[in-house]
Amino acid sequence: MVDSCYMSNNVQPALYFLSQDDYFLPIQEDYSHYVPRVVAIIGPDNSESTKTVANFLSLFLLPQITYSAINDELGNKGRFPAVLRTVPGADHQMEAMVQMLLHFRWNWIVVLASGDDYGRENSHLLSQRLAHRDICIAFQETLPTPQPNQTMTPQDQERLEAIVGKLQQSTARVVVVFSPELALHNFFREVLRQNFTGAVWIASESWAIDPVLHNLTELQRAGTFLGITTQSVPIPGFSEFRVRRSQLSRPALNRSSGGANCNQECDTCLNTTESFNSILTLSGERVVYSVYSAVYAVAHALHSLLGCNQGGCRKDVVYPWQLLPEIWKVNFTLLGHQIFFNEQGDLSLHLEIIQWQWDLSQNPFRSVASYQPSKRQLKHIHDISWNTPNNTVPVSMCSKNCQPGQKKKPVGLHPCCFECIDCLPGTFLNQTSDEFDCQPCPSSEWSHRKDTSCFRRQLAFLEWDEAPTIAVVMLATLGFLSTLAIVVIFWRHVQTPVVRSAGGPMCFLMLAPLLMAYMAVPVYVGPPTVSSCLFRQAFFTLCFTVCISCITVRSFQIVCVFKMARRLPRAYSCWGRYHGPYVFVASVVMLKMVIVASNMLATTTMPTTRVDPDDPRILILSCNPNYHRALLTNTSLDLLLSVLGFGFAYTGKGLPANYNEAKFITFCMTFYFSSSVFLCTVMAVYSGVLVTILDLLVTVLNLLGISLGYFGPKCYMILFYPERNTPAYFSSVIQGYTMRKE
């Protein structure tokens, strides 16, 4: 048993154990049959010393079981084939620490590390873990390592003062410390001197249960102390064994005597042990059990190698390389725990989060949580006494968490430091994918300010239960019934002069599209479909074209009868013989169909959606976003016909009263022309349901203009002035017109 004095006494004991009784370590080509002084070594207790010793022992495959070295490099069996551990590696220690930080939402911490390999490697490992867990290190400092006699140089003292001063100024209230206990005494004295309080100190396993530091009772003013350590496993009788006094006289020290190296009785050590016996007993046997299990692992391996039974063991020579695989294979129960080594050579003991307490009647290192290496899970966090007002959990965050619907705008270099900015309307924050940017809502959805999700926009279209719709539909119904009445009246008086002067059979060619247009008015109501859009863009305009072309050709025909028949008799004869009016109407309708088809091919009849510019929560459902352009193109021919009809009607203003339709045609054509221009203007400026209702209203009014404006006066004459609806009356009127002309 040798005290390695932390790191200064490593190589000499290793060489001593490898040498034989003559203190010589021979240089041989093959050490297969070499028998060193020992066949296994337990220790050392820190990673740096363990690696130093392992570089020697691994050459001989001499089993080395460390009970406290956690460096993950020791799990590299290509480099350290003979090293095993009865403590979980640094990987699990860091994972337990990170999960604790996440549990309490501490994302703004300070890391202090010693200047040796232990501090550098573990702080680097923690930094790597935190990089993927949204936890930031406010700053990281290296603690000066004191001399073995604990004396401090002026430079080291200034360094400690600067570190504690930096802690005072930092907003981080959680301090993680990776350092051997020897380097921390002067540091914590400086912490107390500067009265730095209110922090949460997280201790690595190297000093988490150090009784000497705990004996500095003033540390309870510095804040809450938590630490990572192995689980507590009481060993029956060990507390009594620790303070026993030997009844045997010790042999005199003799450097040539082997007893000097195996002496386990030390009065000075015993006095120190007795002074800390109470705290060691209350704290539970943690590191002790790791040593205890290591010894038992070697013992079980020796029993297996030597074939021991109740009768005894074989007296074979034990070579270290023979013992090593037996240690790897051990699997036994020790004080209720299963002892076996995994593929990395580690013993999977549970870890515990402990809290320092200074109540003499309680465990000074009380367990407040446990970590299972096999499940990589920290659980059972409970009963932590925080050194804060009202026992509230300390807060250590660079920036407070943003409210739902707020994105983070980084401030500085750390992702944990940010400003909270509201997501604008039309965007939302999906925290699971990106906390630093607001995602736009899909085109069919919208969101309010600071929303975390989008809602579907309200679809806007002309609905049946709206007052404007009901009014226009009632108007269309009135027009349909009136037009139907006109059809009946004209049908019953089809041979009368009034009907024949109005166009005769051509009147029914006008009335039929009017009736169909009235019946198709409901296609404007409800959500637009392909068929309804086709009706709106093609059917109605074709109906108007038939009516207007009939009115135009009728106006032209009356002028020809009274003013051109005598001047161009042959042309007039051909016009009548080849059914000129019907050919003209058919030609105009064919031309109109070509225009409409071209428009539909150039645009689309599929319903489209666009956002209401006045209210982005509303999505306007319409047939064609460029409908006003298509309408202007489709109605261009109708507008030309209306101008022609108006011109012919004006030319015939001096005709007999029964044939003078200038007033009625002028009214119909002027209203159609002005309403179409008005509708195109409104469509160019506005959008939404207003345009749809205006389009429907103008359509119905144009239908009514033709139905009542053109046919209404004739029905009035048929019904209320039958005496004027006779051939004799019409002949007298024509004779009067002829006589005036002559």
XYZ file of C-alpha atoms in Angstrom:
742
model
C 0.000 0.000 0.000
C 1.570 3.222 -1.246
C 0.459 6.839 -1.077
C 0.960 8.290 -4.554
C 0.808 11.830 -3.097
C -1.683 12.807 -5.798
C 0.721 12.812 -8.760
C 4.270 13.231 -7.564
C 4.826 9.607 -6.506
C 3.554 7.465 -9.390
C 6.450 5.989 -11.294
C 8.503 4.737 -8.309
C 5.696 2.561 -6.861
C 4.886 1.187 -10.335
C 8.485 0.159 -10.885
C 8.642 -1.235 -7.371
C 5.577 -3.439 -7.952
C 6.910 -4.629 -11.299
C 10.344 -5.502 -9.909
C 11.231 -8.722 -8.155
C 12.593 -9.181 -4.657
C 16.030 -7.929 -5.705
C 14.510 -4.527 -6.699
C 15.615 -5.067 -10.288
C 13.339 -4.973 -13.349
C 15.097 -7.005 -16.031
C 14.817 -6.159 -19.695
C 13.502 -9.243 -21.501
C 12.210 -10.031 -24.949
C 9.336 -12.086 -23.574
C 7.661 -11.441 -20.208
C 5.227 -14.348 -20.482
C 6.920 -16.174 -17.615
C 7.991 -13.126 -15.687
C 6.656 -12.979 -12.129
C 6.529 -9.409 -10.728
C 6.214 -8.546 -7.044
C 2.360 -8.248 -7.362
C -0.189 -9.766 -9.746
C -2.730 -6.877 -9.635
C -2.867 -3.238 -8.592
C -5.819 -1.261 -7.210
C -5.570 2.437 -8.085
C -4.455 5.169 -8.403
C -7.378 7.465 -7.687
C -7.031 10.069 -10.463
C -6.931 9.833 -14.240
C -3.544 11.429 -14.813
C -1.753 9.143 -12.362
C -3.695 6.131 -13.655
C -2.567 6.749 -17.240
C 1.025 7.249 -16.132
C 1.071 3.974 -14.229
C -0.906 2.133 -16.943
C 1.753 2.898 -19.536
C 4.108 0.691 -17.511
C 1.691 -1.982 -16.328
C 0.095 -2.560 -19.752
C 3.453 -3.803 -21.105
C 3.145 -6.720 -18.689
C -0.683 -7.034 -18.978
C -0.709 -6.599 -15.215
C -4.333 -5.990 -14.149
C -4.942 -2.465 -12.885
C -8.340 -1.587 -11.379
C -8.855 2.066 -10.663
C -11.666 3.111 -8.352
C -11.896 6.821 -9.119
C -10.297 7.670 -12.486
C -13.074 8.603 -14.917
C -11.174 9.708 -18.033
C -12.740 8.079 -21.091
C -9.336 7.459 -22.686
C -8.925 4.659 -20.177
C -11.704 2.823 -22.028
C -9.432 2.563 -25.078
C -8.323 -1.035 -24.747
C -5.888 -0.744 -27.616
C -3.883 1.715 -25.531
C -4.739 0.513 -22.020
C -5.530 -3.208 -22.329
C -5.026 -3.982 -18.631
C -7.040 -1.090 -17.086
C -10.468 -1.685 -15.572
C -12.647 0.626 -13.481
C -15.161 0.190 -10.705
C -16.649 3.612 -11.402
C -18.679 4.913 -14.385
C -16.608 6.828 -16.930
C -16.598 10.555 -17.615
C -19.191 10.087 -20.346
C -21.808 9.153 -17.757
C -20.608 11.767 -15.292
C -21.047 14.508 -17.915
C -24.410 13.158 -19.034
C -25.744 13.209 -15.478
C -24.461 16.759 -15.043
C -26.013 17.968 -18.317
C -29.359 16.372 -17.528
C -29.362 18.119 -14.166
C -28.692 21.471 -15.879
C -31.519 20.815 -18.318
C -33.885 19.771 -15.539
C -33.480 23.085 -13.715
C -33.304 25.077 -16.996
C -29.846 26.428 -16.254
C -28.469 27.416 -19.657
C -25.961 30.067 -18.568
C -23.072 28.619 -16.555
C -19.453 29.194 -15.596
C -16.867 26.415 -15.864
C -13.778 26.402 -13.639
C -11.137 23.752 -14.251
C -7.775 22.893 -12.849
C -4.719 23.188 -15.055
C -3.995 19.437 -15.107
C -5.249 16.787 -17.512
C -8.284 16.125 -15.333
C -9.534 19.702 -15.523
C -8.723 20.227 -19.181
C -10.198 16.972 -20.455
C -13.389 17.043 -18.427
C -14.115 20.704 -19.140
C -13.577 20.031 -22.845
C -15.900 17.023 -22.705
C -18.578 19.086 -20.973
C -18.249 21.846 -23.575
C -18.801 19.310 -26.333
C -21.933 17.996 -24.625
C -23.356 21.458 -24.005
C -22.885 22.511 -27.629
C -25.797 20.270 -28.628
C -28.013 20.966 -25.615
C -28.610 24.745 -25.861
C -26.549 25.455 -22.750
C -23.969 28.210 -22.946
C -20.763 28.794 -21.006
C -20.554 32.422 -19.930
C -16.815 32.057 -19.408
C -14.274 29.411 -18.514
C -11.248 29.883 -16.267
C -8.314 27.745 -15.181
C -7.675 27.528 -11.459
C -4.048 27.801 -10.383
C -2.634 24.544 -9.027
C -0.934 25.076 -5.642
C 2.274 23.528 -4.446
C 2.029 20.290 -2.441
C 2.429 22.292 0.769
C -0.559 24.487 -0.260
C 1.507 27.670 -0.405
C 0.292 30.311 -2.825
C 2.505 32.510 -4.958
C 1.510 36.184 -5.361
C 0.683 35.497 -8.998
C -1.658 32.644 -8.039
C -3.354 34.818 -5.438
C -3.931 37.580 -7.976
C -5.307 35.003 -10.354
C -7.788 33.734 -7.779
C -8.888 37.265 -6.930
C -9.490 37.984 -10.624
C -11.526 34.792 -11.090
C -13.763 35.457 -8.090
C -14.156 39.078 -9.177
C -15.290 37.869 -12.575
C -17.803 35.566 -10.897
C -19.165 38.538 -8.975
C -19.767 40.485 -12.174
C -21.257 37.623 -14.194
C -25.008 37.025 -14.481
C -24.409 33.262 -14.454
C -25.289 31.784 -11.067
C -24.265 28.166 -11.720
C -20.575 27.284 -11.422
C -19.275 23.881 -12.522
C -15.880 23.032 -11.028
C -13.549 20.298 -12.360
C -10.573 20.131 -10.070
C -8.876 17.937 -7.495
C -9.736 18.950 -3.959
C -6.169 20.160 -3.316
C -6.592 23.077 -5.727
C -9.871 24.260 -4.214
C -9.042 25.170 -0.620
C -7.420 28.475 -1.492
C -10.082 29.193 -4.100
C -13.005 28.841 -1.705
C -11.206 30.881 0.925
C -11.033 33.670 -1.650
C -14.744 33.158 -2.440
C -15.552 33.654 1.245
C -13.208 36.617 1.526
C -14.949 38.447 -1.314
C -18.350 37.381 0.054
C -19.539 35.827 -3.202
C -22.944 34.288 -2.396
C -26.085 32.978 -4.040
C -24.440 30.626 -6.527
C -25.068 26.966 -7.276
C -21.787 25.049 -7.139
C -21.702 21.787 -9.093
C -18.859 19.571 -7.987
C -17.240 16.900 -10.116
C -16.643 13.506 -8.532
C -13.090 14.496 -7.533
C -14.293 16.759 -4.694
C -18.035 16.077 -4.448
C -17.667 14.282 -1.107
C -14.402 15.745 0.139
C -14.653 15.934 3.941
C -11.877 18.514 4.309
C -13.638 21.061 2.095
C -16.958 20.263 3.738
C -15.356 20.957 7.099
C -15.083 24.586 5.982
C -18.567 25.329 7.350
C -18.574 28.950 6.205
C -19.059 27.633 2.666
C -22.787 27.362 3.313
C -22.886 31.153 2.814
C -21.519 30.743 -0.724
C -24.684 29.080 -2.005
C -25.975 25.604 -2.786
C -23.465 22.795 -3.307
C -24.398 19.863 -5.556
C -22.086 17.104 -6.687
C -21.791 14.003 -8.857
C -20.581 10.858 -7.123
C -21.054 7.126 -7.049
C -23.941 5.630 -5.159
C -23.697 5.002 -1.438
C -23.283 1.355 -0.488
C -22.795 0.777 3.270
C -20.111 -1.775 4.113
C -20.867 -3.567 7.406
C -18.118 -3.051 9.987
C -16.028 -0.687 7.909
C -16.582 2.358 10.136
C -15.294 0.391 13.142
C -12.385 -0.930 11.103
C -11.426 2.596 10.101
C -10.824 3.777 13.689
C -9.464 0.547 15.196
C -6.116 0.592 17.000
C -3.815 -2.301 16.420
C -3.013 -4.447 19.402
C 0.107 -5.695 17.766
C 3.454 -3.985 18.036
C 4.649 -2.630 14.762
C 8.039 -3.748 13.451
C 10.784 -1.182 13.226
C 10.965 0.596 9.942
C 13.664 -0.859 7.738
C 13.926 0.136 4.079
C 15.286 -3.313 3.318
C 12.312 -4.909 4.958
C 9.249 -5.682 2.923
C 7.168 -4.830 5.976
C 7.830 -1.143 5.491
C 5.899 -1.241 2.253
C 3.026 -3.289 3.626
C 2.609 -1.405 6.895
C -1.089 -0.545 7.346
C -0.809 0.797 10.885
C -0.155 4.542 11.086
C -0.917 6.500 14.243
C -0.828 9.853 12.422
C -3.271 8.648 9.804
C -5.429 7.116 12.515
C -5.715 10.405 14.377
C -6.822 12.156 11.180
C -9.284 9.391 10.406
C -10.833 9.649 13.861
C -11.393 13.405 13.446
C -13.377 12.820 10.259
C -14.993 9.544 11.300
C -18.387 11.114 12.002
C -18.694 12.804 8.613
C -17.322 9.761 6.806
C -19.807 7.485 8.551
C -22.799 9.739 7.859
C -21.843 10.279 4.232
C -21.944 6.570 3.412
C -19.289 4.415 1.864
C -19.096 5.676 -1.732
C -15.499 5.557 -2.966
C -14.874 2.884 -0.341
C -17.281 0.516 -2.081
C -15.464 1.057 -5.378
C -12.216 -0.042 -3.726
C -14.023 -2.856 -1.943
C -15.521 -4.213 -5.188
C -12.135 -3.947 -6.956
C -10.475 -6.078 -4.297
C -13.264 -8.637 -4.476
C -13.038 -8.726 -8.290
C -9.322 -9.645 -8.063
C -10.091 -12.196 -5.339
C -12.807 -13.869 -7.410
C -10.502 -13.940 -10.427
C -7.718 -15.568 -8.354
C -10.144 -18.137 -6.983
C -11.202 -18.999 -10.497
C -7.650 -19.099 -11.857
C -6.353 -21.273 -8.982
C -9.412 -23.539 -8.929
C -10.120 -22.805 -5.267
C -12.755 -24.746 -3.364
C -13.511 -25.539 0.269
C -10.489 -27.790 0.381
C -8.020 -25.139 -0.778
C -6.361 -23.760 -3.888
C -3.718 -24.979 -6.279
C -0.207 -23.664 -5.596
C 0.397 -22.651 -9.207
C 2.442 -19.672 -10.230
C 0.114 -16.807 -11.170
C 1.154 -14.720 -14.118
C -0.520 -11.296 -14.532
C -1.573 -11.979 -18.140
C -3.379 -15.094 -16.905
C -5.244 -13.190 -14.218
C -6.424 -10.368 -16.519
C -8.986 -12.370 -18.568
C -10.316 -13.945 -15.364
C -11.024 -10.478 -13.970
C -12.887 -9.598 -17.178
C -15.088 -12.648 -16.676
C -16.056 -12.164 -13.025
C -19.762 -11.904 -12.293
C -20.838 -12.036 -8.655
C -23.032 -10.265 -6.137
C -21.448 -8.020 -3.504
C -23.618 -6.375 -0.853
C -26.676 -6.597 -3.071
C -25.016 -5.300 -6.251
C -24.004 -7.282 -9.304
C -20.288 -6.938 -10.071
C -19.213 -7.415 -13.685
C -17.242 -5.394 -16.235
C -18.741 -4.190 -19.520
C -16.962 -4.067 -22.881
C -15.144 -0.861 -21.871
C -13.921 -2.475 -18.663
C -16.218 -0.368 -16.456
C -18.441 -1.336 -13.555
C -21.935 0.080 -14.152
C -22.644 1.427 -10.699
C -25.320 4.069 -10.363
C -24.344 7.680 -9.898
C -25.994 10.057 -7.464
C -26.502 13.798 -7.265
C -25.702 14.827 -3.699
C -26.237 18.072 -1.804
C -23.927 19.340 0.884
C -25.517 19.895 4.267
C -24.027 21.221 7.468
C -26.598 19.948 9.949
C -24.568 17.671 12.223
C -27.512 15.317 12.687
C -27.939 14.637 8.963
C -25.983 13.097 6.152
C -23.500 15.793 5.057
C -23.788 14.534 1.469
C -27.478 13.820 1.041
C -28.605 12.092 -2.149
C -31.182 14.115 -4.100
C -31.201 12.259 -7.444
C -29.895 9.120 -9.115
C -28.523 8.350 -12.557
C -28.607 4.948 -14.240
C -25.727 4.470 -16.712
C -27.519 1.605 -18.472
C -30.515 3.838 -19.279
C -28.572 7.116 -19.387
C -31.360 8.640 -17.363
C -31.406 11.005 -14.398
C -34.441 10.528 -12.168
C -35.892 10.941 -8.700
C -34.811 14.569 -8.279
C -36.307 15.631 -4.965
C -35.955 17.577 -1.702
C -33.211 20.031 -2.658
C -32.785 22.817 -0.086
C -31.858 25.924 -2.030
C -29.872 28.642 -0.328
C -32.313 31.263 -1.671
C -35.248 33.281 -0.284
C -38.379 31.114 -0.023
C -36.315 28.102 -1.129
C -36.898 28.945 -4.821
C -34.868 27.321 -7.564
C -32.040 29.691 -8.588
C -32.270 31.138 -12.075
C -29.204 31.092 -14.295
C -30.181 32.269 -17.760
C -28.579 34.850 -19.996
C -32.027 35.766 -21.313
C -35.448 34.879 -20.027
C -37.466 32.461 -22.093
C -39.482 34.095 -24.818
C -43.229 34.015 -24.670
C -45.125 31.775 -27.097
C -45.094 33.321 -30.532
C -41.843 35.232 -30.020
C -38.680 34.450 -31.953
C -35.191 34.750 -30.551
C -32.807 37.312 -31.981
C -29.235 36.405 -30.959
C -27.295 39.011 -29.034
C -23.548 38.554 -29.053
C -21.846 35.232 -29.670
C -23.845 32.987 -27.344
C -27.078 31.415 -28.618
C -28.434 31.585 -25.049
C -28.368 35.388 -25.146
C -31.147 36.807 -27.267
C -33.924 39.343 -27.595
C -37.556 38.286 -27.909
C -39.362 39.650 -30.965
C -43.035 39.070 -31.740
C -43.874 37.103 -34.852
C -45.734 39.360 -37.269
C -49.243 38.590 -38.536
C -49.078 35.962 -41.229
C -46.155 34.180 -39.525
C -45.899 31.778 -36.633
C -43.209 30.247 -34.448
C -42.623 26.519 -34.566
C -40.280 26.038 -31.604
C -39.599 22.407 -32.448
C -37.989 23.324 -35.757
C -36.588 26.849 -35.385
C -36.740 29.209 -32.431
C -34.857 31.979 -34.231
C -37.137 32.582 -37.186
C -40.872 32.898 -37.706
C -42.216 30.641 -40.427
C -44.713 32.078 -42.940
C -48.194 30.615 -42.928
C -49.351 28.633 -45.980
C -51.257 30.654 -48.564
C -54.599 29.329 -47.332
C -53.887 30.164 -43.687
C -53.224 33.230 -41.538
C -52.108 34.073 -38.023
C -52.334 36.888 -35.544
C -49.351 38.572 -33.926
C -47.411 36.226 -31.574
C -49.247 33.125 -32.798
C -47.699 29.666 -32.528
C -49.849 28.210 -35.286
C -51.896 29.327 -38.246
C -55.614 29.131 -38.729
C -57.479 28.704 -41.980
C -58.478 31.907 -43.677
C -62.164 32.559 -44.042
C -63.244 31.909 -47.623
C -65.212 34.843 -49.025
C -67.748 34.295 -51.809
C -71.338 35.236 -52.505
C -73.613 33.305 -50.142
C -77.333 32.718 -50.233
C -78.098 34.144 -46.808
C -76.629 37.585 -47.511
C -78.998 40.526 -48.023
C -77.475 41.704 -51.357
C -77.762 38.188 -52.752
C -81.397 37.897 -51.737
C -82.198 41.314 -53.265
C -80.497 40.534 -56.592
C -82.036 37.049 -56.794
C -85.498 38.537 -56.157
C -84.807 41.073 -58.917
C -83.712 38.255 -61.245
C -86.855 36.294 -60.369
C -88.967 39.330 -61.210
C -87.129 39.688 -64.511
C -87.578 35.990 -65.318
C -91.318 36.125 -64.621
C -91.744 39.343 -66.587
C -89.790 37.919 -69.528
C -91.852 34.748 -69.374
C -94.977 36.902 -69.451
C -93.599 38.750 -72.484
C -93.034 35.411 -74.231
C -96.645 34.417 -73.546
C -97.996 37.772 -74.725
C -95.905 37.725 -77.891
C -96.807 34.106 -78.583
C -100.519 34.848 -78.324
C -100.190 37.946 -80.539
C -97.500 36.663 -82.880
C -99.466 37.671 -86.019
C -100.227 41.185 -84.847
C -98.459 44.192 -86.365
C -96.795 45.181 -83.079
C -95.061 41.791 -82.707
C -94.163 41.687 -86.384
C -92.761 45.233 -86.260
C -90.683 44.268 -83.190
C -89.006 41.525 -85.197
C -91.498 38.715 -85.419
C -89.771 35.347 -84.974
C -86.546 37.130 -84.099
C -88.214 38.340 -80.893
C -88.272 34.774 -79.613
C -84.595 34.437 -80.605
C -83.973 37.319 -78.195
C -86.333 36.177 -75.444
C -84.992 32.599 -75.257
C -81.420 33.654 -74.219
C -82.891 36.143 -71.783
C -84.876 33.415 -70.022
C -81.850 31.101 -69.929
C -79.663 33.908 -68.568
C -82.164 34.598 -65.784
C -82.237 30.914 -64.890
C -78.428 30.801 -64.766
C -78.158 33.648 -62.232
C -77.661 31.166 -59.279
C -74.233 30.204 -60.670
C -72.980 33.490 -59.188
C -73.938 32.331 -55.695
C -71.859 29.862 -53.646
C -68.206 28.849 -53.999
C -67.015 29.131 -57.598
C -66.439 25.942 -59.561
C -65.132 25.253 -63.058
C -68.662 25.013 -64.463
C -69.867 28.165 -62.715
C -66.806 30.092 -63.901
C -67.466 28.835 -67.432
C -71.039 30.107 -67.203
C -69.941 33.476 -65.902
C -67.250 34.035 -68.514
C -68.974 32.512 -71.539
C -72.696 31.857 -71.206
C -73.891 35.270 -70.072
C -71.853 37.207 -72.613
C -73.112 34.953 -75.419
C -76.689 35.576 -74.314
C -76.120 39.317 -74.399
C -74.476 39.074 -77.806
C -77.517 37.286 -79.280
C -79.882 39.897 -77.862
C -77.822 42.942 -78.849
C -77.077 41.602 -82.330
C -80.826 41.024 -82.846
C -81.612 44.570 -81.694
C -78.891 45.987 -83.922
C -79.974 44.078 -87.004
C -83.592 44.973 -86.265
C -82.691 48.679 -86.143
C -80.751 48.319 -89.377
C -83.603 46.465 -91.046
C -86.194 49.167 -90.207
C -83.917 51.877 -91.600
C -83.409 49.810 -94.767
C -87.163 49.387 -95.288
C -87.960 53.052 -95.071
C -84.805 54.711 -96.420
C -82.721 52.265 -98.460
C -85.210 49.938 -100.128
C -85.939 52.396 -102.938
C -82.302 53.385 -103.363
C -80.825 49.870 -103.276
C -83.644 47.558 -104.232
C -81.394 44.716 -105.364
C -79.385 44.710 -102.098
C -82.536 44.850 -100.087
C -83.982 41.975 -102.118
C -80.883 39.834 -101.415
C -81.017 40.788 -97.712
C -84.553 39.492 -97.461
C -84.166 36.488 -99.797
C -81.055 35.098 -98.046
C -82.336 35.752 -94.494
C -79.819 38.522 -93.881
C -80.823 39.191 -90.243
C -80.283 35.601 -89.179
C -77.020 35.318 -91.081
C -75.819 38.496 -89.386
C -76.788 37.247 -85.923
C -75.181 33.848 -86.544
C -71.975 35.479 -87.799
C -71.750 37.763 -84.792
C -72.379 34.869 -82.385
C -69.686 32.755 -84.069
C -67.224 35.630 -83.818
C -68.134 36.068 -80.162
C -67.568 32.367 -79.479
C -64.088 32.643 -80.975
C -63.302 35.634 -78.733
C -64.600 33.875 -75.615
C -62.723 30.654 -76.405
C -59.490 32.584 -76.947
C -59.923 34.336 -73.618
C -60.479 31.074 -71.768
C -57.424 29.513 -73.372
C -55.319 32.554 -72.547
C -56.452 32.691 -68.899
C -58.233 29.957 -66.959
C -61.658 28.910 -65.822
C -60.334 27.334 -62.649
C -61.361 29.087 -59.408
C -58.496 30.971 -57.781
C -57.950 32.488 -54.377
C -56.360 35.767 -53.388
C -56.004 37.583 -50.122
C -58.395 40.367 -49.323
C -56.181 43.483 -49.216
C -58.384 45.031 -46.529
C -58.480 41.971 -44.271
C -55.751 39.330 -44.671
C -57.784 36.876 -42.600
C -60.150 36.572 -45.565
C -59.348 34.611 -48.701
C -61.366 35.720 -51.712
C -62.508 32.827 -53.869
C -63.108 33.965 -57.446
C -63.055 32.637 -60.959
C -60.188 34.550 -62.494
C -57.890 37.174 -60.962
C -57.798 38.906 -64.389
C -61.538 38.628 -64.887
C -61.951 42.371 -65.533
C -59.580 42.135 -68.501
C -61.412 39.131 -69.890
C -64.724 40.922 -69.335
C -63.491 43.969 -71.229
C -62.373 41.788 -74.145
C -65.580 39.749 -74.155
C -67.820 42.802 -74.086
C -65.858 44.735 -76.722
C -67.945 43.222 -79.523
C -71.153 43.841 -77.591
C -70.149 47.445 -77.018
C -69.498 47.857 -80.754
C -72.901 46.373 -81.548
C -74.562 48.649 -79.035
C -72.963 51.687 -80.679
C -74.160 50.481 -84.104
C -77.623 49.835 -82.765
C -77.687 53.273 -81.215
C -76.577 54.791 -84.552
C -79.205 52.990 -86.560
C -81.880 53.889 -84.038
C -80.846 57.516 -84.157
C -80.937 57.450 -87.980
C -84.503 56.177 -87.820
C -85.732 58.745 -85.327
C -87.989 60.310 -87.998
C -89.718 57.052 -88.905
C -93.382 56.414 -88.106
C -94.147 56.198 -84.405
C -94.924 52.498 -84.592
C -91.485 51.829 -86.074
C -89.543 54.502 -84.262
C -87.667 52.560 -81.545
C -84.856 55.045 -81.125
C -85.791 55.915 -77.535
C -86.024 52.291 -76.370
C -82.944 51.049 -78.191
C -80.982 54.090 -77.077
C -81.967 53.388 -73.491
C -80.987 49.705 -73.685
C -77.699 50.305 -75.493
C -76.681 53.286 -73.394
C -77.390 51.447 -70.161
C -75.500 48.361 -71.324
C -72.524 50.446 -72.466
C -72.297 52.528 -69.296
C -72.828 49.595 -66.930
C -70.094 47.549 -68.621
C -67.626 50.413 -68.394
C -68.586 50.974 -64.743
C -68.124 47.280 -63.906
C -64.697 47.119 -65.558
C -63.631 50.230 -63.647
C -64.772 48.789 -60.317
C -63.010 45.491 -61.035
C -59.774 47.329 -61.723
C -59.933 49.100 -58.363
C -61.667 46.695 -55.983
C -61.725 42.964 -55.395
C -63.646 40.524 -53.328
C -67.296 39.760 -52.853
C -68.202 43.370 -53.718
C -67.081 42.779 -57.309
C -69.050 39.540 -57.521
C -72.273 41.119 -56.275
C -71.804 44.113 -58.604
C -71.121 41.790 -61.537
C -74.312 39.887 -60.774
C -76.307 43.093 -60.259
C -75.115 44.613 -63.560
C -75.891 41.361 -65.350
C -79.430 41.267 -63.985
C -79.989 44.967 -64.697
C -78.798 44.538 -68.303
C -81.173 41.625 -68.707
C -83.983 43.737 -67.285
C -82.990 46.629 -69.565
C -83.475 44.464 -72.630
C -86.580 42.681 -71.309
C -88.438 45.729 -70.101
C -86.734 48.510 -72.061
C -87.214 46.931 -75.481
C -90.156 44.575 -75.068
C -91.969 46.406 -72.268
C -93.415 49.260 -74.375
C -94.649 46.801 -77.012
C -96.415 44.672 -74.396
C -97.910 47.845 -73.005
C -99.315 48.722 -76.421
C -100.618 45.185 -76.984
C -102.393 45.071 -73.641
C -103.647 48.629 -73.194
C -103.991 49.974 -76.763
C -105.316 47.054 -78.820
C -106.845 49.485 -81.313
C -103.337 50.465 -82.384
C -102.332 46.838 -82.877
C -104.219 46.496 -86.167
C -103.060 46.385 -89.787
C -105.316 49.316 -90.616
C -103.781 51.524 -87.997
C -100.236 50.645 -89.079
C -101.185 51.283 -92.763
C -102.536 54.723 -91.917
C -99.401 55.600 -90.031
C -97.193 54.514 -92.939
C -99.343 56.459 -95.417
C -99.069 59.562 -93.261
C -95.275 59.184 -93.148
C -95.156 58.742 -96.954
C -97.294 61.757 -97.598
C -95.099 63.907 -95.370
C -92.026 62.743 -97.229
C -93.553 63.619 -100.582
